[in-house]
Short mmCIF file of C-alpha atoms in Angstrom, two decimals:
data_model
loop_
_atom_site.label_atom_id
_atom_site.label_comp_id
_atom_site.label_asym_id
_atom_site.label_seq_id
_atom_site.Cartn_x
_atom_site.Cartn_y
_atom_site.Cartn_z
CA MET A 1 24.13 59.99 -9.30
CA SER A 2 24.29 58.25 -12.60
CA ALA A 3 21.32 57.39 -14.78
CA ALA A 4 22.34 53.67 -14.26
CA SER A 5 22.24 54.07 -10.63
CA GLU A 6 18.93 55.90 -10.44
CA ALA A 7 17.34 53.25 -12.62
CA LEU A 8 18.40 50.55 -9.91
CA LEU A 9 16.39 52.47 -7.18
CA LEU A 10 13.27 52.87 -9.10
CA PRO A 11 10.51 50.79 -7.79
CA ASP A 12 9.80 49.07 -11.19
CA HIS A 13 13.44 47.83 -10.97
CA PRO A 14 13.22 45.31 -7.80
CA ALA A 15 16.25 43.40 -6.74
CA PRO A 16 16.16 39.94 -8.17
CA ARG A 17 14.71 37.27 -6.09
CA LEU A 18 17.10 34.43 -5.41
CA SER A 19 15.70 30.81 -5.17
CA GLN A 20 16.58 28.56 -2.40
CA LEU A 21 19.11 26.88 -4.48
CA ASP A 22 20.61 30.14 -5.37
CA VAL A 23 21.29 31.02 -1.87
CA LEU A 24 22.50 27.63 -1.03
CA GLU A 25 24.98 27.72 -3.96
CA SER A 26 25.99 31.03 -3.00
CA GLU A 27 26.76 29.93 0.65
CA SER A 28 28.73 26.97 -0.46
CA VAL A 29 30.77 28.92 -3.06
CA HIS A 30 31.64 31.30 -0.33
CA VAL A 31 32.84 28.58 2.05
CA LEU A 32 34.87 27.03 -0.65
CA ARG A 33 36.49 30.39 -1.42
CA GLU A 34 37.07 31.31 2.11
CA SER A 35 38.83 27.87 2.68
CA ALA A 36 41.05 28.27 -0.29
CA ALA A 37 41.91 31.60 1.28
CA GLN A 38 42.41 30.39 4.94
CA PHE A 39 44.33 27.28 4.32
CA GLU A 40 47.43 26.24 2.80
CA ARG A 41 47.12 22.64 1.93
CA PRO A 42 43.30 21.67 1.65
CA ALA A 43 41.78 18.79 -0.22
CA LEU A 44 38.40 17.54 -1.14
CA LEU A 45 37.21 14.17 0.03
CA PHE A 46 35.81 12.63 -3.18
CA SER A 47 34.10 9.20 -3.20
CA GLY A 48 32.07 9.59 -6.55
CA GLY A 49 28.75 9.83 -4.43
CA LYS A 50 26.17 12.53 -5.32
CA ASP A 51 27.19 15.01 -2.42
CA SER A 52 31.05 14.77 -3.23
CA ILE A 53 29.95 15.42 -7.04
CA VAL A 54 27.98 18.41 -6.08
CA MET A 55 30.67 19.74 -4.07
CA LEU A 56 33.12 19.28 -6.95
CA HIS A 57 30.54 21.04 -9.24
CA LEU A 58 30.57 23.89 -6.82
CA ALA A 59 34.32 24.04 -6.48
CA LEU A 60 34.68 24.14 -10.37
CA LYS A 61 32.30 27.09 -10.41
CA ALA A 62 33.80 29.00 -7.45
CA PHE A 63 37.40 29.08 -9.10
CA TRP A 64 36.27 29.15 -12.94
CA PRO A 65 38.13 29.93 -15.13
CA ALA A 66 41.08 29.07 -13.17
CA PRO A 67 41.41 25.25 -12.15
CA VAL A 68 40.29 23.90 -8.81
CA PRO A 69 43.38 24.93 -6.32
CA PHE A 70 43.15 21.73 -4.49
CA GLY A 71 43.39 17.97 -5.02
CA LEU A 72 40.85 15.05 -4.27
CA LEU A 73 41.23 12.35 -1.78
CA HIS A 74 39.28 9.20 -1.66
CA VAL A 75 39.59 6.43 1.02
CA ASP A 76 38.85 3.24 -1.07
CA THR A 77 37.48 0.31 1.17
CA GLY A 78 38.12 -2.26 -1.51
CA HIS A 79 34.52 -2.94 -1.26
CA ASN A 80 33.19 -0.04 -3.04
CA PHE A 81 30.72 -0.32 -5.91
CA PRO A 82 32.51 -0.64 -9.34
CA GLU A 83 30.17 1.52 -11.08
CA VAL A 84 31.17 4.35 -8.64
CA ILE A 85 34.82 3.80 -8.93
CA GLY A 86 34.48 3.90 -12.65
CA PHE A 87 32.51 7.04 -12.56
CA ARG A 88 35.13 8.67 -10.17
CA ASP A 89 37.97 8.07 -12.49
CA ALA A 90 36.06 9.28 -15.50
CA VAL A 91 35.30 12.59 -13.69
CA VAL A 92 38.81 13.12 -12.56
CA ALA A 93 40.05 12.61 -15.99
CA GLU A 94 37.51 14.76 -17.70
CA HIS A 95 38.35 17.73 -15.47
CA GLY A 96 42.27 17.07 -15.24
CA LEU A 97 41.95 16.77 -11.26
CA ARG A 98 44.69 15.37 -9.06
CA LEU A 99 43.32 12.43 -7.05
CA THR A 100 45.00 10.56 -4.10
CA VAL A 101 43.62 7.12 -3.14
CA ALA A 102 44.24 5.86 0.37
CA ARG A 103 43.43 1.84 0.25
CA VAL A 104 42.14 -0.03 3.36
CA GLN A 105 43.45 -3.09 1.41
CA ASP A 106 46.99 -1.87 1.81
CA PHE A 107 46.74 -1.48 5.64
CA ILE A 108 45.04 -4.92 5.86
CA ASP A 109 48.02 -6.26 3.84
CA ASP A 110 50.47 -5.08 5.92
CA GLY A 111 49.09 -5.64 9.20
CA ARG A 112 48.31 -2.15 10.38
CA LEU A 113 44.56 -3.01 10.07
CA ARG A 114 42.52 -6.28 10.64
CA GLU A 115 39.28 -7.34 8.91
CA ARG A 116 36.31 -7.02 11.33
CA PRO A 117 34.39 -10.15 12.23
CA ASP A 118 31.07 -8.65 10.61
CA GLY A 119 32.99 -7.99 7.37
CA THR A 120 32.34 -4.40 7.09
CA ARG A 121 34.99 -2.11 6.23
CA ASN A 122 33.63 1.30 6.86
CA PRO A 123 35.15 1.78 10.17
CA LEU A 124 38.47 0.80 8.97
CA GLN A 125 38.52 3.87 6.77
CA THR A 126 39.71 6.07 9.77
CA VAL A 127 43.24 4.82 9.87
CA PRO A 128 44.01 5.39 6.15
CA LEU A 129 42.32 8.63 6.25
CA LEU A 130 44.33 10.03 9.03
CA ASP A 131 47.50 8.63 7.46
CA ALA A 132 46.62 10.43 4.19
CA ILE A 133 46.08 13.59 6.06
CA ALA A 134 49.45 13.32 7.90
CA ARG A 135 51.35 12.15 4.70
CA GLY A 136 49.97 15.17 2.48
CA ARG A 137 50.31 17.45 5.34
CA LEU A 138 46.64 18.55 4.77
CA ASP A 139 45.25 21.40 7.07
CA ALA A 140 41.53 21.22 5.71
CA LEU A 141 39.41 18.74 4.15
CA PHE A 142 36.24 19.41 2.35
CA GLY A 143 33.50 16.92 3.14
CA GLY A 144 30.06 16.30 1.70
CA GLY A 145 28.30 15.82 5.21
CA ARG A 146 24.94 17.60 5.55
CA ARG A 147 23.21 18.32 8.89
CA ASP A 148 19.98 16.57 7.78
CA GLU A 149 21.72 13.32 7.30
CA GLU A 150 22.21 12.03 10.84
CA LYS A 151 22.10 13.45 14.34
CA ALA A 152 26.03 13.64 14.84
CA ARG A 153 26.37 15.63 11.62
CA ALA A 154 23.55 17.87 12.79
CA LYS A 155 26.12 19.06 15.48
CA GLU A 156 28.89 19.77 13.18
CA ARG A 157 29.85 23.31 12.25
CA VAL A 158 30.76 24.33 8.77
CA PHE A 159 34.56 24.81 9.86
CA SER A 160 34.93 21.75 12.37
CA LEU A 161 38.42 21.60 14.20
CA ARG A 162 40.19 18.15 14.55
CA ASP A 163 43.01 17.87 17.06
CA GLU A 164 46.52 16.31 16.32
CA PHE A 165 44.99 12.78 16.63
CA GLY A 166 42.21 13.63 13.87
CA ALA A 167 39.55 13.51 16.70
CA TRP A 168 36.57 15.76 16.96
CA ASP A 169 35.45 17.31 20.14
CA PRO A 170 31.97 18.74 19.92
CA ARG A 171 32.51 20.89 22.88
CA ARG A 172 35.61 22.61 21.13
CA GLN A 173 33.32 24.05 18.17
CA ARG A 174 33.58 27.82 17.23
CA PRO A 175 30.79 30.20 16.95
CA GLU A 176 29.93 31.01 13.17
CA LEU A 177 27.95 34.23 13.25
CA TRP A 178 27.57 36.44 10.24
CA SER A 179 29.22 33.58 8.13
CA LEU A 180 32.48 34.28 9.72
CA TYR A 181 34.54 31.05 9.78
CA ASN A 182 37.56 30.66 12.17
CA GLY A 183 40.10 28.19 10.58
CA ARG A 184 42.92 28.81 13.13
CA HIS A 185 44.65 25.69 14.15
CA ALA A 186 47.87 24.55 15.87
CA PRO A 187 50.45 22.66 14.23
CA GLY A 188 49.30 18.89 13.64
CA GLU A 189 45.57 20.04 13.88
CA HIS A 190 43.23 20.39 10.88
CA VAL A 191 39.98 21.49 10.02
CA ARG A 192 36.97 19.49 8.28
CA VAL A 193 34.76 21.95 6.25
CA PHE A 194 31.54 21.15 5.16
CA PRO A 195 30.05 23.39 2.47
CA LEU A 196 26.85 21.49 2.03
CA SER A 197 25.87 21.64 5.69
CA ASN A 198 22.58 23.62 5.29
CA TRP A 199 21.60 21.34 2.23
CA THR A 200 19.05 18.63 2.44
CA GLU A 201 18.91 15.40 0.49
CA LEU A 202 16.03 17.05 -1.43
CA ASP A 203 18.10 20.28 -2.10
CA VAL A 204 21.00 18.12 -3.58
CA TRP A 205 18.62 16.26 -5.88
CA GLU A 206 16.83 19.47 -7.00
CA TYR A 207 20.38 21.08 -7.82
CA ILE A 208 21.42 17.99 -9.76
CA ARG A 209 18.43 18.50 -11.87
CA ARG A 210 18.92 22.23 -12.27
CA GLU A 211 22.60 22.06 -13.20
CA ARG A 212 22.22 18.71 -15.11
CA ILE A 213 24.94 17.17 -13.03
CA ALA A 214 25.77 13.45 -14.00
CA LEU A 215 25.77 10.57 -11.41
CA PRO A 216 26.67 7.02 -11.16
CA SER A 217 24.02 4.79 -12.57
CA ILE A 218 23.34 2.83 -9.22
CA TYR A 219 21.38 6.08 -8.06
CA PHE A 220 18.53 5.21 -10.42
CA SER A 221 16.40 2.12 -10.59
CA HIS A 222 18.02 -1.08 -11.90
CA LYS A 223 17.94 -4.88 -11.53
CA ARG A 224 20.43 -6.21 -8.93
CA GLU A 225 21.26 -9.22 -6.79
CA VAL A 226 20.79 -8.40 -3.46
CA PHE A 227 19.89 -10.16 0.02
CA ARG A 228 18.28 -9.43 3.29
CA ARG A 229 20.43 -8.64 6.35
CA ASP A 230 19.38 -6.83 9.46
CA GLY A 231 16.29 -5.29 7.66
CA MET A 232 18.30 -4.09 4.65
CA TRP A 233 18.82 -5.16 0.95
CA LEU A 234 22.70 -5.62 0.76
CA THR A 235 24.47 -6.24 -2.65
CA ALA A 236 25.60 -9.76 -3.15
CA GLY A 237 29.16 -10.26 -3.82
CA ASP A 238 32.61 -11.36 -2.92
CA TRP A 239 32.91 -9.17 -0.01
CA GLY A 240 31.11 -11.67 2.24
CA GLY A 241 27.19 -12.12 1.45
CA PRO A 242 25.02 -13.85 1.38
CA VAL A 243 26.02 -16.39 4.12
CA GLY A 244 24.24 -19.09 6.05
CA GLU A 245 20.59 -19.05 5.46
CA GLU A 246 20.80 -15.68 3.67
CA THR A 247 19.77 -15.95 -0.01
CA ALA A 248 20.21 -13.84 -2.99
CA GLU A 249 17.27 -12.40 -5.23
CA ARG A 250 17.18 -10.19 -8.26
CA ARG A 251 15.04 -6.99 -7.21
CA GLN A 252 14.30 -3.65 -8.83
CA VAL A 253 16.34 -1.28 -6.57
CA ARG A 254 18.46 1.88 -6.29
CA TYR A 255 20.90 3.44 -4.01
CA ARG A 256 20.32 6.73 -1.90
CA THR A 257 23.87 6.66 -0.82
CA VAL A 258 27.07 5.02 -2.09
CA GLY A 259 29.77 3.58 0.32
CA ASP A 260 31.12 0.23 1.14
CA MET A 261 28.85 -2.54 -0.04
CA SER A 262 29.05 -4.27 3.29
CA CYS A 263 26.94 -1.72 4.89
CA THR A 264 25.18 0.25 2.08
CA GLY A 265 21.56 -0.77 1.59
CA ALA A 266 19.57 -0.48 -1.50
CA VAL A 267 15.95 0.59 -1.51
CA ASP A 268 13.15 -0.93 -3.61
CA SER A 269 12.41 1.60 -6.21
CA ALA A 270 11.29 2.10 -9.81
CA ALA A 271 12.75 5.88 -9.94
CA ALA A 272 14.69 5.81 -13.14
CA THR A 273 15.18 9.59 -13.61
CA VAL A 274 16.19 12.63 -11.70
CA ASP A 275 12.55 13.77 -11.49
CA GLU A 276 11.24 10.27 -10.35
CA VAL A 277 13.99 10.15 -7.64
CA ILE A 278 13.09 13.71 -6.43
CA ALA A 279 9.29 12.72 -6.16
CA GLU A 280 10.55 9.61 -4.17
CA VAL A 281 12.80 11.66 -1.76
CA ALA A 282 10.05 13.98 -1.40
CA ALA A 283 7.70 11.51 -0.21
CA SER A 284 10.19 9.59 2.13
CA THR A 285 9.78 9.88 5.82
CA LEU A 286 13.26 8.16 6.37
CA THR A 287 16.60 10.03 6.07
CA GLU A 288 19.01 8.40 3.37
CA ARG A 289 21.40 7.14 6.10
CA GLY A 290 18.59 5.80 8.48
CA ALA A 291 17.03 4.12 5.61
CA THR A 292 20.31 2.63 3.93
CA ARG A 293 23.47 2.64 6.23
CA ALA A 294 23.84 -0.29 8.63
CA ASP A 295 27.06 1.16 10.10
CA ASP A 296 25.06 4.07 11.51
CA GLN A 297 22.80 1.63 13.52
CA LEU A 298 25.49 -0.23 15.40
CA SER A 299 24.62 1.91 18.40
CA GLU A 300 22.70 5.14 19.20
CA ALA A 301 25.91 6.94 19.15
CA ALA A 302 27.54 5.12 16.29
CA MET A 303 28.59 8.08 14.04
CA GLU A 304 29.39 10.38 16.80
CA ASP A 305 31.86 7.70 18.21
CA ARG A 306 33.34 7.08 14.77
CA LYS A 307 33.87 11.12 14.36
CA ARG A 308 35.36 11.40 17.53
CA GLU A 309 38.01 8.97 16.44
CA GLY A 310 38.64 10.93 13.27
CA TYR A 311 36.13 9.38 10.84
CA PHE A 312 34.79 11.75 8.28
#
């Protein structure tokens, strides 16, 4: 045994302790590398939101110094926050990434989709998403979903099989013992991969602080024109609000999630820094989607119903 090996076994050289964030990072990097090894044409869903930004940061780490071996895909509802779209494009340019954008508006213009009476476009994303998967012949999609977000997402495995129609069947999920992931799929099927499954919202924010990851400005407190609808502060704008007796007012808010403006609510907040956001999240008793996503509250099984149809 060499002197170096003996030194490692001495009691005064204990194994380094990994923090919670180290363990989560290691697991996510493993999932990303395992996916790159198992699939031929993966892509990373990238909206410019904090979870997809963290996922991209992990992908850059996982394959450094080589470039990320897959492209990005974003389904743009046409009602996304301008600050987030600008941030998305800046990140893509900074890292020289390939970005494919599937636009809901294109599908409305050519008659493949129709606007909903309630004005929200979030559920309309499924058709452009599945079209982009088919056009790109993608066999795996990385998503930023976490199990703590919502009960349907809590059911998802890290590798989640979708059938030839893009649909999810919870009964077809595979066991994932000892971090062994089964990516086998038939022609036409694909797999959704969730590297952040075991993270919480607080983990994500603490990792953002540790890694000094930049985010779109709307995650931090700012003044904005909003109006009240179904118990949420929605952003006033051309997408369809306020209407009728709804009135806009200027409030100090921030966003816990980013998505379609028609269904993404702001929260009253004075948290202007990452440390202040972490303190706010740690004290909150509501999940981020429970507090800010109107589309998840359409029914008890709203998210699961959409996932069965091919949603994220």
